[in-house]
Structures are given as structure tokens and as C-alpha cells.
mmCIF file of C-alpha atoms in Angstrom:
data_model
loop_
_atom_site.group_PDB
_atom_site.id
_atom_site.type_symbol
_atom_site.label_atom_id
_atom_site.label_comp_id
_atom_site.label_asym_id
_atom_site.label_seq_id
_atom_site.Cartn_x
_atom_site.Cartn_y
_atom_site.Cartn_z
ATOM 1 C CA MET A 8 123.140 167.340 112.282
ATOM 2 C CA ILE A 9 123.934 169.940 114.787
ATOM 3 C CA THR A 10 124.987 173.608 113.811
ATOM 4 C CA ASP A 11 125.772 176.561 115.923
ATOM 5 C CA GLY A 12 123.751 178.761 113.575
ATOM 6 C CA ARG A 13 126.837 180.305 111.792
ATOM 7 C CA PRO A 14 127.272 179.735 107.925
ATOM 8 C CA LYS A 15 129.124 176.644 106.732
ATOM 9 C CA ALA A 16 131.777 179.115 105.383
ATOM 10 C CA TRP A 17 135.224 181.083 106.381
ATOM 11 C CA PHE A 18 134.017 183.916 108.671
ATOM 12 C CA ILE A 19 136.025 186.562 110.761
ATOM 13 C CA GLU A 20 134.569 188.800 113.315
ATOM 14 C CA VAL A 21 135.850 192.384 113.436
ATOM 15 C CA PRO A 22 134.612 195.451 115.675
ATOM 16 C CA GLN A 23 131.863 197.419 113.906
ATOM 17 C CA VAL A 24 134.247 200.278 113.368
ATOM 18 C CA GLN A 25 136.493 198.251 111.200
ATOM 19 C CA LYS A 26 133.500 196.705 108.963
ATOM 20 C CA GLU A 27 133.732 199.113 105.949
ATOM 21 C CA GLU A 28 137.481 198.558 105.797
ATOM 22 C CA GLU A 29 137.363 194.488 105.948
ATOM 23 C CA LEU A 30 134.418 194.385 103.346
ATOM 24 C CA HIS A 31 136.560 197.008 100.942
ATOM 25 C CA PHE A 32 139.777 194.926 101.393
ATOM 26 C CA LEU A 33 137.823 191.573 100.603
ATOM 27 C CA LYS A 34 136.132 193.279 97.566
ATOM 28 C CA THR A 35 139.285 194.756 95.970
ATOM 29 C CA GLU A 36 141.906 192.191 97.058
ATOM 30 C CA ILE A 37 140.492 188.877 97.491
ATOM 31 C CA TYR A 38 137.191 188.889 94.977
ATOM 32 C CA LEU A 39 138.670 191.407 92.861
ATOM 33 C CA ARG A 40 134.900 192.674 92.049
ATOM 34 C CA GLU A 41 131.919 194.065 93.580
ATOM 35 C CA VAL A 42 130.093 191.204 95.640
ATOM 36 C CA ALA A 43 127.251 190.802 98.203
ATOM 37 C CA LEU A 44 128.753 189.683 101.446
ATOM 38 C CA LEU A 45 126.989 188.350 104.069
ATOM 39 C CA THR A 46 127.132 190.328 107.313
ATOM 40 C CA ARG A 47 125.791 189.857 110.756
ATOM 41 C CA GLU A 48 126.344 192.040 113.622
ATOM 42 C CA VAL A 49 126.855 190.059 116.971
ATOM 43 C CA THR A 50 125.622 191.821 120.036
ATOM 44 C CA ALA A 51 126.553 190.769 123.825
ATOM 45 C CA TRP A 52 122.837 189.182 123.795
ATOM 46 C CA ASP A 53 123.647 186.894 120.900
ATOM 47 C CA ARG A 54 127.174 186.102 121.888
ATOM 48 C CA PHE A 55 126.239 185.321 125.739
ATOM 49 C CA SER A 56 122.726 183.990 125.400
ATOM 50 C CA ILE A 57 121.745 180.820 126.858
ATOM 51 C CA ARG A 58 119.603 179.903 123.981
ATOM 52 C CA ALA A 59 122.633 178.598 122.159
#
């Protein structure tokens, strides 16, 4: 099976400055509890690398 390295789950990309706001929204409006959510910073090196 070929994958692109992303989790097999719903995801959203947000600017770094909005990360905490998005996490707060998910925990208070979607999950309704404290959860450990997977986050990953994607740099230009990651996004435009020819390794993919």
C-alpha cells in the first residue's frame, strides 16, 4: 500500500499562530474533554522536498 506519510485520519493545516486556538476549539467544542492530539509542524523543507 502506498501512503504519503500522513496519518489515515482527518487533518487540517493551520498557521502556527492559530495552533493553540485550533487545539482549544477541538478540545472544548468537538471532543468535550482534554485529549492528546497529534500535531506536526510542516516546514517548507517538508512540503517541497523531493523525498516524497
